[in-house]
XYZ file of C-alpha atoms in Angstrom:
755
model
C -35.485 -17.046 2.637
C -31.864 -18.123 0.832
C -28.347 -17.275 1.855
C -27.760 -14.271 -0.417
C -30.993 -12.350 1.041
C -30.094 -13.771 4.962
C -26.430 -12.334 3.859
C -27.866 -8.940 2.756
C -29.955 -8.555 5.839
C -26.751 -9.020 8.097
C -25.085 -6.577 6.558
C -27.674 -3.736 6.766
C -27.446 -4.493 10.772
C -23.690 -4.143 11.273
C -22.771 -5.465 14.822
C -19.279 -4.641 15.724
C -19.364 -6.574 18.585
C -20.360 -9.299 16.936
C -17.850 -8.825 14.272
C -15.066 -8.791 16.469
C -15.959 -11.895 18.345
C -16.340 -13.920 15.383
C -12.736 -13.286 14.454
C -11.472 -13.030 17.931
C -12.955 -17.078 18.439
C -9.581 -17.996 15.801
C -7.098 -15.981 17.540
C -4.863 -18.997 17.151
C -5.379 -18.744 13.287
C -4.119 -15.023 13.429
C -1.540 -15.675 15.828
C 0.044 -18.722 13.685
C -0.436 -17.219 10.289
C 1.266 -14.106 11.647
C 3.782 -15.896 13.008
C 4.748 -17.667 9.851
C 4.334 -14.394 8.085
C 6.840 -12.447 10.096
C 9.024 -15.468 10.030
C 9.087 -15.617 6.147
C 9.550 -11.974 6.195
C 12.613 -11.726 8.303
C 14.236 -14.823 6.286
C 13.372 -13.058 3.053
C 14.810 -10.126 4.227
C 17.957 -11.951 6.383
C 18.746 -14.084 2.549
C 17.643 -11.567 -0.348
C 20.289 -9.233 -1.440
C 19.756 -5.793 -1.218
C 19.685 -3.270 -3.909
C 20.648 0.036 -3.979
C 19.587 3.004 -6.214
C 22.555 4.939 -7.483
C 22.027 8.236 -9.332
C 23.465 10.772 -11.232
C 22.820 13.990 -13.367
C 23.962 15.372 -16.300
C 23.638 18.695 -18.296
C 22.863 18.152 -22.234
C 23.422 21.533 -24.191
C 20.505 21.258 -26.126
C 20.060 24.971 -28.562
C 16.440 23.839 -29.380
C 15.772 24.464 -25.376
C 17.863 27.626 -24.370
C 20.760 25.686 -23.334
C 24.036 27.471 -24.340
C 26.245 25.121 -22.361
C 29.271 27.211 -20.743
C 32.145 29.617 -21.917
C 31.017 31.824 -24.879
C 34.665 32.181 -26.584
C 35.135 28.433 -26.457
C 31.828 28.271 -27.922
C 33.371 30.711 -30.936
C 36.395 28.693 -31.365
C 34.545 25.785 -32.171
C 33.694 25.331 -35.685
C 32.118 21.748 -35.459
C 29.289 22.793 -33.090
C 26.268 20.699 -33.875
C 22.664 20.972 -31.903
C 21.465 18.060 -29.696
C 17.821 16.972 -28.810
C 18.267 15.875 -25.383
C 15.881 13.055 -26.369
C 17.727 11.332 -28.495
C 20.595 11.774 -26.175
C 18.342 9.545 -23.323
C 18.630 6.674 -26.350
C 22.147 6.800 -27.062
C 22.929 6.613 -22.970
C 20.583 3.592 -23.174
C 22.348 1.726 -26.020
C 23.758 -0.978 -25.860
C 27.011 -0.100 -27.796
C 27.391 2.148 -24.442
C 26.917 -0.404 -22.409
C 29.119 -2.463 -24.128
C 31.942 -0.436 -24.154
C 31.650 0.219 -20.000
C 31.589 -3.585 -19.842
C 34.928 -3.951 -21.903
C 36.770 -0.875 -20.010
C 35.493 -2.749 -16.616
C 35.785 -5.809 -17.033
C 32.520 -6.990 -15.947
C 32.195 -10.023 -17.679
C 34.154 -11.929 -14.585
C 32.104 -11.635 -11.307
C 33.558 -12.740 -8.420
C 32.162 -13.592 -4.702
C 33.112 -14.763 -1.313
C 30.939 -18.452 -0.503
C 28.309 -17.807 2.002
C 25.874 -20.310 3.720
C 23.260 -19.259 2.499
C 23.570 -16.587 -0.239
C 26.959 -15.634 -2.069
C 28.321 -11.952 -1.391
C 30.110 -10.372 -4.636
C 33.214 -8.524 -4.326
C 34.332 -5.372 -6.254
C 36.927 -3.642 -4.983
C 39.872 -5.101 -3.106
C 39.645 -7.939 -5.323
C 42.698 -10.605 -3.868
C 42.647 -11.953 -7.369
C 41.982 -10.745 -11.510
C 41.143 -13.311 -14.216
C 41.896 -12.750 -17.667
C 40.320 -14.709 -20.131
C 40.929 -15.786 -23.759
C 38.323 -17.868 -24.625
C 35.340 -19.369 -22.662
C 33.597 -22.225 -23.804
C 29.442 -23.237 -22.879
C 30.242 -24.931 -19.725
C 32.496 -21.964 -18.708
C 29.417 -19.436 -18.397
C 27.207 -21.785 -17.334
C 28.944 -23.265 -14.293
C 31.308 -21.187 -12.059
C 34.679 -22.068 -11.081
C 36.294 -22.121 -7.612
C 39.746 -20.628 -6.446
C 41.382 -21.415 -3.279
C 44.484 -19.813 -2.275
C 47.321 -21.889 -1.151
C 50.011 -19.351 -0.956
C 51.708 -16.362 -2.417
C 52.328 -18.395 -5.616
C 49.966 -21.381 -5.893
C 46.269 -21.515 -5.782
C 43.970 -24.599 -6.430
C 41.000 -24.647 -9.266
C 37.756 -26.422 -8.425
C 34.664 -26.729 -10.727
C 31.296 -25.698 -9.321
C 31.133 -28.917 -7.467
C 34.010 -28.466 -5.793
C 36.266 -31.229 -7.738
C 39.773 -30.336 -8.180
C 41.028 -28.881 -11.502
C 44.595 -29.051 -10.504
C 46.887 -26.603 -8.689
C 48.724 -23.801 -10.636
C 50.948 -20.774 -10.409
C 49.491 -17.271 -10.351
C 49.443 -15.516 -13.932
C 50.065 -18.953 -15.365
C 48.104 -19.890 -18.543
C 45.266 -22.443 -17.821
C 43.589 -24.524 -20.650
C 40.616 -26.002 -19.451
C 38.905 -28.137 -21.655
C 35.609 -27.897 -20.289
C 35.808 -24.267 -19.494
C 38.136 -22.524 -21.704
C 41.542 -20.462 -21.297
C 42.602 -17.859 -18.757
C 44.989 -16.634 -16.431
C 44.619 -16.003 -12.576
C 46.453 -12.966 -11.086
C 47.033 -11.964 -7.466
C 46.147 -8.658 -6.455
C 47.707 -8.532 -2.902
C 49.811 -10.730 -0.875
C 47.706 -11.017 2.614
C 45.394 -13.357 0.696
C 43.832 -15.883 3.276
C 44.622 -19.261 2.492
C 41.175 -20.281 3.739
C 39.287 -18.134 1.617
C 37.454 -19.772 -1.442
C 36.620 -17.526 -4.258
C 34.053 -18.077 -6.803
C 34.214 -16.881 -10.466
C 31.756 -16.469 -12.697
C 32.106 -15.760 -17.010
C 28.995 -14.013 -18.552
C 28.866 -13.410 -22.203
C 29.205 -10.011 -22.959
C 26.295 -9.512 -25.295
C 23.635 -10.836 -22.431
C 25.296 -8.466 -20.101
C 25.271 -5.923 -21.979
C 21.314 -6.361 -22.757
C 20.790 -6.624 -18.714
C 22.510 -3.717 -18.207
C 20.949 -1.476 -20.853
C 17.683 -2.350 -19.349
C 18.669 -1.776 -16.127
C 20.113 1.963 -16.744
C 17.273 4.429 -16.591
C 17.623 7.677 -18.080
C 14.705 10.291 -17.262
C 14.329 13.913 -18.168
C 13.821 15.757 -15.021
C 12.118 18.522 -15.935
C 10.270 18.802 -19.490
C 11.846 22.436 -19.629
C 15.018 21.522 -18.748
C 17.836 19.518 -20.313
C 18.627 17.644 -17.341
C 19.111 14.009 -16.924
C 19.273 11.801 -13.909
C 20.738 8.416 -14.610
C 19.996 5.641 -12.330
C 20.736 2.097 -11.925
C 20.002 -0.684 -9.016
C 22.918 -2.639 -7.658
C 23.860 -4.579 -4.862
C 27.534 -2.890 -4.643
C 26.624 0.412 -4.407
C 30.774 1.131 -5.111
C 29.788 -1.137 -8.263
C 27.112 0.779 -9.222
C 29.039 4.418 -8.980
C 31.850 2.870 -11.113
C 29.333 1.928 -14.097
C 27.538 5.589 -13.914
C 30.757 7.583 -13.812
C 32.228 5.004 -16.564
C 29.319 5.644 -19.000
C 29.257 9.351 -18.874
C 33.202 8.910 -19.447
C 32.096 7.136 -22.641
C 29.158 9.552 -23.616
C 31.561 12.368 -23.021
C 34.549 10.672 -25.220
C 32.418 9.759 -27.797
C 30.766 13.054 -28.425
C 34.371 14.374 -28.642
C 35.495 11.297 -30.960
C 32.928 13.283 -33.234
C 33.964 16.437 -33.339
C 37.506 15.771 -33.555
C 36.743 13.014 -36.398
C 35.602 16.377 -38.220
C 38.458 18.688 -37.576
C 40.663 15.665 -38.720
C 39.106 15.052 -41.913
C 39.257 18.910 -42.907
C 42.845 19.802 -41.256
C 43.894 16.371 -44.052
C 42.390 17.966 -46.692
C 44.061 21.548 -46.127
C 47.563 19.592 -45.643
C 46.762 18.068 -48.990
C 45.904 21.252 -50.915
C 48.895 22.943 -49.032
C 51.443 20.566 -50.497
C 50.339 21.568 -54.317
C 50.156 25.073 -53.495
C 53.514 25.247 -51.854
C 55.047 23.442 -54.618
C 53.180 25.747 -57.077
C 54.476 28.737 -55.447
C 58.395 27.817 -55.142
C 58.030 26.903 -58.871
C 57.014 30.791 -59.636
C 59.179 32.241 -57.041
C 62.151 30.192 -58.706
C 61.137 31.514 -62.062
C 60.847 34.985 -61.190
C 64.312 35.174 -59.473
C 65.569 33.638 -62.490
C 64.247 36.242 -64.820
C 65.005 39.086 -63.299
C 69.020 37.788 -62.620
C 68.715 36.652 -66.717
C 67.433 39.671 -67.498
C 68.826 41.783 -65.192
C 65.639 43.833 -64.563
C 65.565 45.986 -61.162
C 62.100 47.979 -61.622
C 58.979 48.547 -63.766
C 57.889 51.402 -65.606
C 54.861 53.197 -64.249
C 52.816 52.245 -66.552
C 53.627 48.770 -65.861
C 53.219 49.175 -62.545
C 49.664 50.361 -63.054
C 48.854 47.333 -65.279
C 50.390 44.993 -62.908
C 47.979 45.741 -60.241
C 45.069 46.062 -62.396
C 46.117 42.717 -63.399
C 46.797 41.803 -60.187
C 43.627 42.516 -58.588
C 41.763 40.636 -61.700
C 43.687 37.341 -61.390
C 42.840 37.527 -57.578
C 39.342 37.645 -58.345
C 39.947 34.896 -60.722
C 41.683 32.685 -58.438
C 38.988 33.156 -55.829
C 36.343 31.868 -58.290
C 38.655 29.096 -59.433
C 38.943 28.105 -55.769
C 34.768 28.544 -54.707
C 34.645 26.179 -58.085
C 37.119 23.298 -56.933
C 34.914 23.672 -53.181
C 31.431 23.173 -55.368
C 33.738 20.301 -56.919
C 34.722 18.741 -53.490
C 30.870 19.386 -52.474
C 29.789 17.387 -55.231
C 32.309 14.875 -54.735
C 31.148 14.324 -50.836
C 27.805 14.017 -51.827
C 28.935 11.320 -54.314
C 30.637 9.534 -51.471
C 29.213 7.575 -48.481
C 31.127 9.398 -45.918
C 28.860 10.111 -42.368
C 31.068 13.742 -41.636
C 30.505 17.062 -43.237
C 33.080 17.983 -45.689
C 35.896 19.716 -44.891
C 35.674 22.005 -47.942
C 32.508 23.719 -46.519
C 34.637 25.746 -44.413
C 35.641 27.954 -47.533
C 31.839 28.006 -48.631
C 30.923 31.412 -49.232
C 27.338 31.280 -49.751
C 25.378 30.824 -46.488
C 22.245 29.072 -47.903
C 24.868 26.128 -49.040
C 26.121 26.219 -45.648
C 23.552 26.186 -43.900
C 22.559 22.812 -46.068
C 25.689 20.829 -45.704
C 25.651 21.913 -41.862
C 22.055 20.552 -41.572
C 23.198 17.283 -43.711
C 26.272 17.020 -41.465
C 23.649 17.223 -38.243
C 21.443 14.584 -39.904
C 24.430 12.316 -40.866
C 25.564 12.192 -37.147
C 21.614 12.056 -35.940
C 21.522 8.755 -38.326
C 24.636 7.781 -36.814
C 23.402 7.555 -33.189
C 19.987 6.583 -33.720
C 21.580 3.637 -35.847
C 22.900 2.379 -32.523
C 19.893 2.018 -30.726
C 17.173 0.942 -33.327
C 17.167 -1.775 -36.204
C 17.112 -1.303 -39.834
C 13.663 -0.043 -41.068
C 12.364 1.975 -38.025
C 10.280 4.471 -38.828
C 12.492 6.974 -37.343
C 15.629 6.057 -38.913
C 13.984 6.101 -42.663
C 12.447 9.441 -41.560
C 16.166 10.370 -41.124
C 16.920 8.787 -44.698
C 14.147 10.918 -46.408
C 15.666 14.327 -44.815
C 19.226 13.008 -45.880
C 18.120 12.585 -49.465
C 16.057 15.482 -49.591
C 18.838 17.724 -47.923
C 21.186 16.299 -50.783
C 18.727 17.062 -53.408
C 18.551 20.738 -52.661
C 22.691 20.933 -52.085
C 23.056 19.693 -55.750
C 20.776 21.982 -57.190
C 22.775 24.896 -55.025
C 25.718 23.509 -56.213
C 24.735 23.782 -59.881
C 23.374 27.069 -59.874
C 26.012 28.271 -58.362
C 28.578 26.796 -60.701
C 27.173 28.353 -63.518
C 27.279 31.702 -61.905
C 30.729 31.453 -61.465
C 31.177 29.785 -64.758
C 30.072 33.080 -66.069
C 31.970 35.178 -63.573
C 34.939 33.412 -64.590
C 34.634 33.795 -68.385
C 34.283 37.726 -67.615
C 37.128 37.799 -65.776
C 39.190 36.058 -68.235
C 38.075 38.577 -70.866
C 38.933 41.348 -68.330
C 42.204 39.294 -68.694
C 42.614 39.429 -72.345
C 41.775 42.955 -72.447
C 44.780 43.660 -70.061
C 47.089 41.535 -71.616
C 46.768 43.271 -75.356
C 47.367 46.485 -73.089
C 50.585 44.968 -71.508
C 51.824 44.251 -75.122
C 52.494 47.486 -75.854
C 54.769 47.519 -72.654
C 58.354 46.455 -73.517
C 58.660 43.005 -74.002
C 61.043 42.524 -70.690
C 58.324 44.307 -68.611
C 55.760 42.507 -70.000
C 57.340 38.723 -69.456
C 58.125 40.148 -65.859
C 54.190 40.976 -65.501
C 53.012 37.764 -66.699
C 55.486 35.476 -63.741
C 54.440 37.818 -61.207
C 50.569 37.694 -62.157
C 50.932 33.926 -61.712
C 53.160 34.601 -58.146
C 50.399 36.918 -56.646
C 47.273 34.123 -57.400
C 49.505 31.336 -56.014
C 50.571 33.225 -52.984
C 46.914 34.173 -52.376
C 45.667 30.847 -52.492
C 48.207 29.629 -49.934
C 47.754 32.459 -47.411
C 43.770 31.664 -47.942
C 44.762 27.721 -46.963
C 47.084 28.721 -44.160
C 44.605 31.118 -42.341
C 41.878 27.914 -42.598
C 44.241 25.574 -41.481
C 44.946 27.597 -38.511
C 41.479 28.157 -37.400
C 40.836 24.595 -38.194
C 43.770 23.914 -35.663
C 42.242 25.901 -33.064
C 38.698 24.716 -33.181
C 40.417 21.267 -32.725
C 42.319 22.077 -29.818
C 39.279 23.988 -28.075
C 36.932 20.942 -28.363
C 34.535 20.586 -25.625
C 31.760 17.937 -24.867
C 28.445 19.097 -25.424
C 27.516 17.745 -21.151
C 28.232 18.280 -18.202
C 27.909 16.411 -15.212
C 26.072 18.035 -12.649
C 26.016 15.667 -9.876
C 28.414 12.346 -9.720
C 26.985 9.476 -9.147
C 25.937 8.732 -5.567
C 23.866 5.988 -3.664
C 20.900 5.610 -1.649
C 21.862 5.512 2.328
C 19.464 2.478 2.771
C 18.507 -0.233 -0.107
C 15.493 0.308 -2.279
C 14.708 -3.114 -2.621
C 13.819 -5.436 -0.698
C 12.311 -2.618 2.009
C 12.097 -4.045 5.246
C 8.657 -1.671 6.043
C 6.770 -2.610 3.261
C 7.733 -6.456 3.852
C 6.829 -6.470 7.055
C 3.855 -4.505 6.517
C 2.688 -6.872 3.844
C 3.613 -9.531 6.201
C 1.209 -7.942 8.965
C -1.371 -7.684 5.762
C -1.048 -11.317 5.371
C -1.138 -12.396 8.832
C -4.399 -10.823 8.942
C -5.777 -11.413 5.860
C -5.550 -15.240 5.113
C -7.472 -16.358 8.167
C -9.907 -13.203 7.990
C -10.262 -14.811 4.370
C -10.703 -18.180 5.435
C -13.078 -17.325 8.021
C -15.610 -14.758 5.458
C -15.295 -17.575 3.129
C -16.335 -19.897 5.721
C -19.181 -17.701 6.730
C -20.101 -17.501 3.559
C -20.304 -20.982 2.638
C -21.826 -21.922 5.471
C -25.349 -22.833 5.830
C -25.641 -23.671 9.356
C -27.168 -21.448 12.170
C -24.819 -19.515 13.750
C -26.928 -17.136 16.417
C -29.787 -16.571 18.122
C -29.621 -12.606 16.274
C -29.951 -14.604 12.779
C -33.088 -16.739 13.920
C -35.039 -13.739 15.450
C -34.060 -11.462 12.422
C -35.074 -14.124 9.519
C -38.213 -15.824 11.789
C -39.575 -12.531 13.789
C -40.648 -15.364 16.029
C -39.758 -15.654 19.571
C -36.830 -17.567 21.225
C -38.769 -19.505 23.796
C -35.388 -20.736 25.536
C -31.735 -21.855 24.866
C -30.125 -25.062 25.646
C -26.448 -25.214 25.455
C -24.353 -27.819 23.906
C -24.479 -31.202 26.447
C -20.550 -31.837 27.202
C -18.876 -34.586 26.138
C -18.289 -36.535 29.125
C -22.312 -36.485 29.551
C -22.958 -39.855 28.370
C -26.749 -40.181 29.798
C -29.182 -38.530 27.358
C -31.356 -37.626 30.610
C -29.111 -34.900 32.555
C -28.909 -34.632 36.754
C -31.506 -31.875 36.746
C -31.108 -31.290 40.665
C -27.235 -30.060 39.880
C -25.955 -26.394 39.655
C -25.411 -27.122 35.941
C -25.920 -24.653 33.143
C -27.961 -27.179 31.099
C -29.985 -27.855 34.398
C -30.381 -24.388 34.929
C -31.717 -23.900 31.170
C -34.249 -26.874 31.345
C -35.683 -25.392 34.718
C -36.109 -21.573 32.848
C -37.605 -23.852 30.024
C -40.334 -24.987 32.978
C -40.314 -21.699 34.358
C -41.499 -20.164 30.911
C -44.105 -22.668 30.243
C -46.098 -21.814 33.526
C -45.633 -18.319 32.000
C -47.417 -19.895 28.850
C -50.575 -21.303 31.005
C -50.821 -18.435 32.843
C -51.491 -16.390 29.633
C -54.037 -19.261 28.499
C -55.856 -18.998 32.223
C -54.545 -22.283 33.337
C -55.015 -24.041 30.102
C -51.984 -25.562 27.781
C -50.647 -28.569 29.034
C -50.173 -30.399 25.629
C -46.964 -29.445 24.180
C -45.630 -30.701 20.314
C -41.564 -30.912 19.629
C -40.989 -30.563 16.068
C -37.699 -29.551 13.599
C -36.644 -29.678 9.991
C -34.390 -32.362 10.207
C -33.517 -34.993 12.268
C -30.420 -34.668 15.007
C -31.442 -31.823 15.981
C -32.305 -32.372 19.455
C -36.037 -32.727 20.020
C -35.846 -36.066 21.991
C -33.079 -34.973 24.322
C -35.065 -31.382 24.965
C -38.639 -32.767 25.578
C -37.184 -35.547 27.881
C -35.179 -33.197 29.796
C -38.039 -30.921 29.911
C -40.541 -33.766 31.101
C -38.217 -34.701 33.503
C -38.033 -31.150 34.848
C -41.462 -30.961 35.366
C -41.739 -34.190 36.951
C -39.386 -32.698 39.615
C -41.954 -30.483 40.564
C -44.200 -33.321 41.581
C -46.274 -32.768 38.315
C -47.316 -35.904 36.359
C -46.065 -35.916 33.020
C -46.616 -38.165 30.148
C -43.990 -38.377 27.301
C -45.646 -39.722 24.242
C -42.964 -41.282 21.642
C -44.935 -40.185 18.130
C -41.480 -39.925 16.101
C -42.958 -43.421 14.255
C -39.857 -43.686 12.029
C -37.165 -43.078 14.179
C -37.803 -43.487 17.721
C -35.219 -42.575 20.288
C -36.809 -41.558 23.737
C -37.496 -45.126 24.598
C -33.944 -46.133 24.295
C -32.683 -42.952 25.961
C -34.905 -43.678 29.113
C -33.960 -47.486 29.096
C -37.341 -48.557 28.411
C -38.808 -51.085 25.810
C -41.049 -50.299 23.118
C -42.894 -53.817 22.547
C -46.480 -52.093 23.118
C -47.010 -48.442 22.343
C -49.047 -45.506 20.342
C -48.881 -48.275 17.014
C -50.547 -50.564 18.645
C -52.973 -47.991 20.010
C -53.504 -46.686 16.750
C -54.675 -50.312 15.364
C -56.837 -50.940 18.072
C -54.790 -53.352 20.100
C -54.804 -51.738 23.357
C -56.450 -48.939 24.948
C -54.896 -45.911 26.312
C -53.954 -46.798 29.526
C -52.619 -50.079 28.563
C -49.574 -48.201 26.915
C -48.350 -45.883 29.659
C -45.077 -46.885 30.932
C -43.479 -45.543 34.530
C -39.632 -44.789 34.089
C -37.158 -44.199 36.295
C -37.754 -40.619 36.753
C -40.877 -40.160 39.593
C -43.943 -38.845 37.930
C -42.785 -39.119 34.516
C -44.678 -41.613 32.641
C -44.043 -43.042 28.797
C -45.914 -43.900 26.013
C -43.596 -45.525 23.529
C -44.072 -45.775 19.907
C -44.389 -49.474 19.799
C -43.483 -51.220 16.705
C -42.426 -49.451 13.881
C -45.602 -49.431 11.296
C -44.736 -49.129 7.737
C -47.526 -46.067 7.146
C -47.515 -43.461 10.252
C -49.198 -40.868 8.816
C -52.281 -43.170 7.734
C -52.358 -44.426 11.324
C -52.018 -40.562 12.810
C -54.887 -39.687 10.369
C -57.906 -42.155 11.942
C -59.047 -40.063 14.668
C -58.137 -42.450 17.819
C -54.733 -40.413 18.305
C -57.483 -37.262 19.514
C -58.825 -39.894 21.929
C -55.620 -40.381 23.172
C -54.666 -37.224 23.532
C -57.615 -35.976 25.492
C -57.879 -38.595 27.661
C -54.256 -37.634 28.708
C -54.632 -34.250 29.265
C -57.369 -34.930 31.518
C -55.343 -37.527 33.462
C -51.972 -35.993 33.570
C -50.523 -32.216 34.217
C -48.293 -32.070 31.209
C -48.437 -33.911 27.732
C -45.250 -33.475 25.715
C -45.181 -35.230 22.086
C -41.762 -35.723 20.394
C -42.912 -35.742 16.633
C -40.919 -36.050 13.576
C -39.298 -33.004 11.471
C -41.829 -31.211 9.992
C -39.431 -30.663 7.017
C -39.418 -34.133 5.860
C -43.236 -35.393 7.015
C -46.736 -34.131 7.941
C -46.930 -36.042 11.082
C -46.738 -33.002 13.134
C -49.425 -30.885 11.075
C -51.828 -34.162 11.720
C -51.224 -33.842 15.487
C -51.296 -29.710 15.409
C -54.709 -29.497 15.818
C -54.789 -31.393 19.259
C -51.825 -29.481 21.228
C -51.975 -26.112 22.877
C -48.377 -24.995 22.147
C -45.731 -26.305 19.258
C -42.089 -25.577 19.721
C -40.157 -25.982 16.934
C -36.189 -26.737 17.846
C -33.200 -25.116 15.961
C -29.671 -26.587 16.997
C -26.751 -24.469 16.818
C -23.850 -25.289 13.992
C -26.420 -28.165 12.834
C -29.796 -26.604 11.669
C -29.815 -25.558 7.980
C -30.747 -21.599 7.126
C -33.231 -23.117 5.037
C -35.301 -23.941 7.646
C -35.670 -20.187 8.252
C -37.978 -20.327 4.912
C -39.829 -23.208 6.754
C -40.618 -21.185 9.823
C -41.505 -18.263 7.718
C -43.849 -20.418 6.215
C -45.313 -21.959 9.097
C -46.079 -18.718 10.436
C -47.515 -17.300 7.433
C -50.256 -19.961 7.392
C -50.350 -20.767 10.993
C -49.928 -24.418 10.304
C -48.640 -24.966 13.985
C -50.496 -23.423 17.123
C -48.244 -20.710 19.385
C -45.331 -21.802 17.531
C -42.608 -20.988 19.472
C -38.335 -21.352 19.172
C -35.870 -23.546 21.095
C -32.676 -22.526 20.315
C -30.412 -25.840 21.320
C -26.946 -27.277 21.002
C -25.401 -24.229 21.333
C -21.605 -23.962 21.901
C -20.880 -20.958 23.133
C -17.580 -21.092 22.308
C -18.214 -20.830 18.816
C -21.278 -18.406 18.995
C -21.317 -15.014 17.482
C -22.824 -13.687 20.209
C -20.807 -14.982 23.329
């Protein structure tokens, strides 16, 4: 059985008690790692700068989602209201342009800190000083400066290594070659002289990029137009101020766009009014001068009739002229690169053209906002440019069609005027001349009155302009830090404290191929455990233990001795020749055979211990006996069975040593003489115990197997490899060893998974 199969069988028969004991044995590992993990977690929480989450809510007036956004009266007065797409406003709020405006307004490129032992604490409110700079050099951005107040007029300036750069007066212009040019102002007079303040300069570009990434804008509900703005800051007050300023910048930008359109319209109307006023003044003077010079007080009935017809026709003709001028203004606008809506569109009567121009204005505004957040060549920006080009082409076609119609209408009205003029010629000269002058006056008056009306409408719209957003929730911060969260950090420390030792133990178990428990042996081999022998204490130097004492080892050997008697009873008094072997050397065969033999001798039984490990004999040295003559001498025929028997210091225990180590142990054991030896000792002694070489290395034990009654296979705790289970299963299957039993030796009960 390989290690993997063994682990699979172990998982199938899970024993919680064994599992728990396996970890409990290493409790000191868990205690140490838990202590270290919680210490690191405590230090991390103690010195890590906590971050608070600051949030605010903003309502965007998006007509596409059904949000009309407030007062209907103001909405009617606002001629420049444009629909907004809430998804676009999310990107606008996160744009670097807005971030730079926030940084400039709040002077965030200069940060102030109280110097601490472990970490510095940023100051936002109640700043004792303010630093304004004109220019900062590269080193000034990389290294902070330190300011140490001396009194209410003076302070000392130090570099990052606390080297003094000089003493200066507040508000004095300071020019440091490595840092730059700046001024320091005192904000309050009760500053402590011992208070050291660190000033850090930051580049606006990098700060704007960082701020735009840290500001999160999320749509709370897909069916609503409420945006949630959030930012994580170490100082809640700073986070609130940043979000509040961002909302102000956004609202100001929206009003600025609207007011720009209204301003352009007012400028256009004003220029037209100047020209019309001048013309109207001139024609009125002409009327007055003509009446005075000609002495005209009233016109005839017929003259009045023609005059009314001419007036009506001229009024229509003036409207046509105005429309033509407006269309010419639209054409000039299309030819220009302006981004605002053409002001003359307010006097366009065609609803289709008005819709086209309004749509063009929205596309231009959308292009301007989008270009703030994306790079040139962006697919979305290119789509907007295509829409603008298509809209302009549609406007040109519409303007051309309208101009053709207006020119035709103007020709008809001019023809009517010619007919009326021919009729008027029949009227007396004075009346005819007066009608001509009066007609010019009426035309100019109509244009003047219309321009005055449009100017008032535009002024009202300018005055009533409101933002397309509304603050729902003002900026507010979380009551506790969102990073780091102490509960999560300590939970992580707990998991690490338990996880690391558990992982090490599991890895140790996975890669450990040594036998750990009795249950492993029984499950893998299905062979009985004849007995258990504990680990010999370190203070026990002699391999032969005191079997008369009450130690655990002595009791265990007495238990083995008792179990041997049960074997003899099962075999009807037979079975006194025992063989001891194992998978490899160092598993305790010699130690167990010596002490078991001594335990049997203590009962008054005659016991002979044969040292048959002809390669690495140990029993002779354990008993303090020499091995000049022994088994090897007998096997080659130099001595007989009786001559090699030696008495030992243990009463009734006799030793047959291995003798000189032969070059061919297996061949000697196979020459047939060993059978005669064992037969002789079986009759002469009560018990015959044979210490043999490891069966996993040599065949000596197999050669001796036919002459023995019981074979004991030793497995040593935390020494024997699990591959020995495969050897045992093969021995059981082939019945290569008689009455095979297992002795579990050298058990370290402190490390065993079962105790």
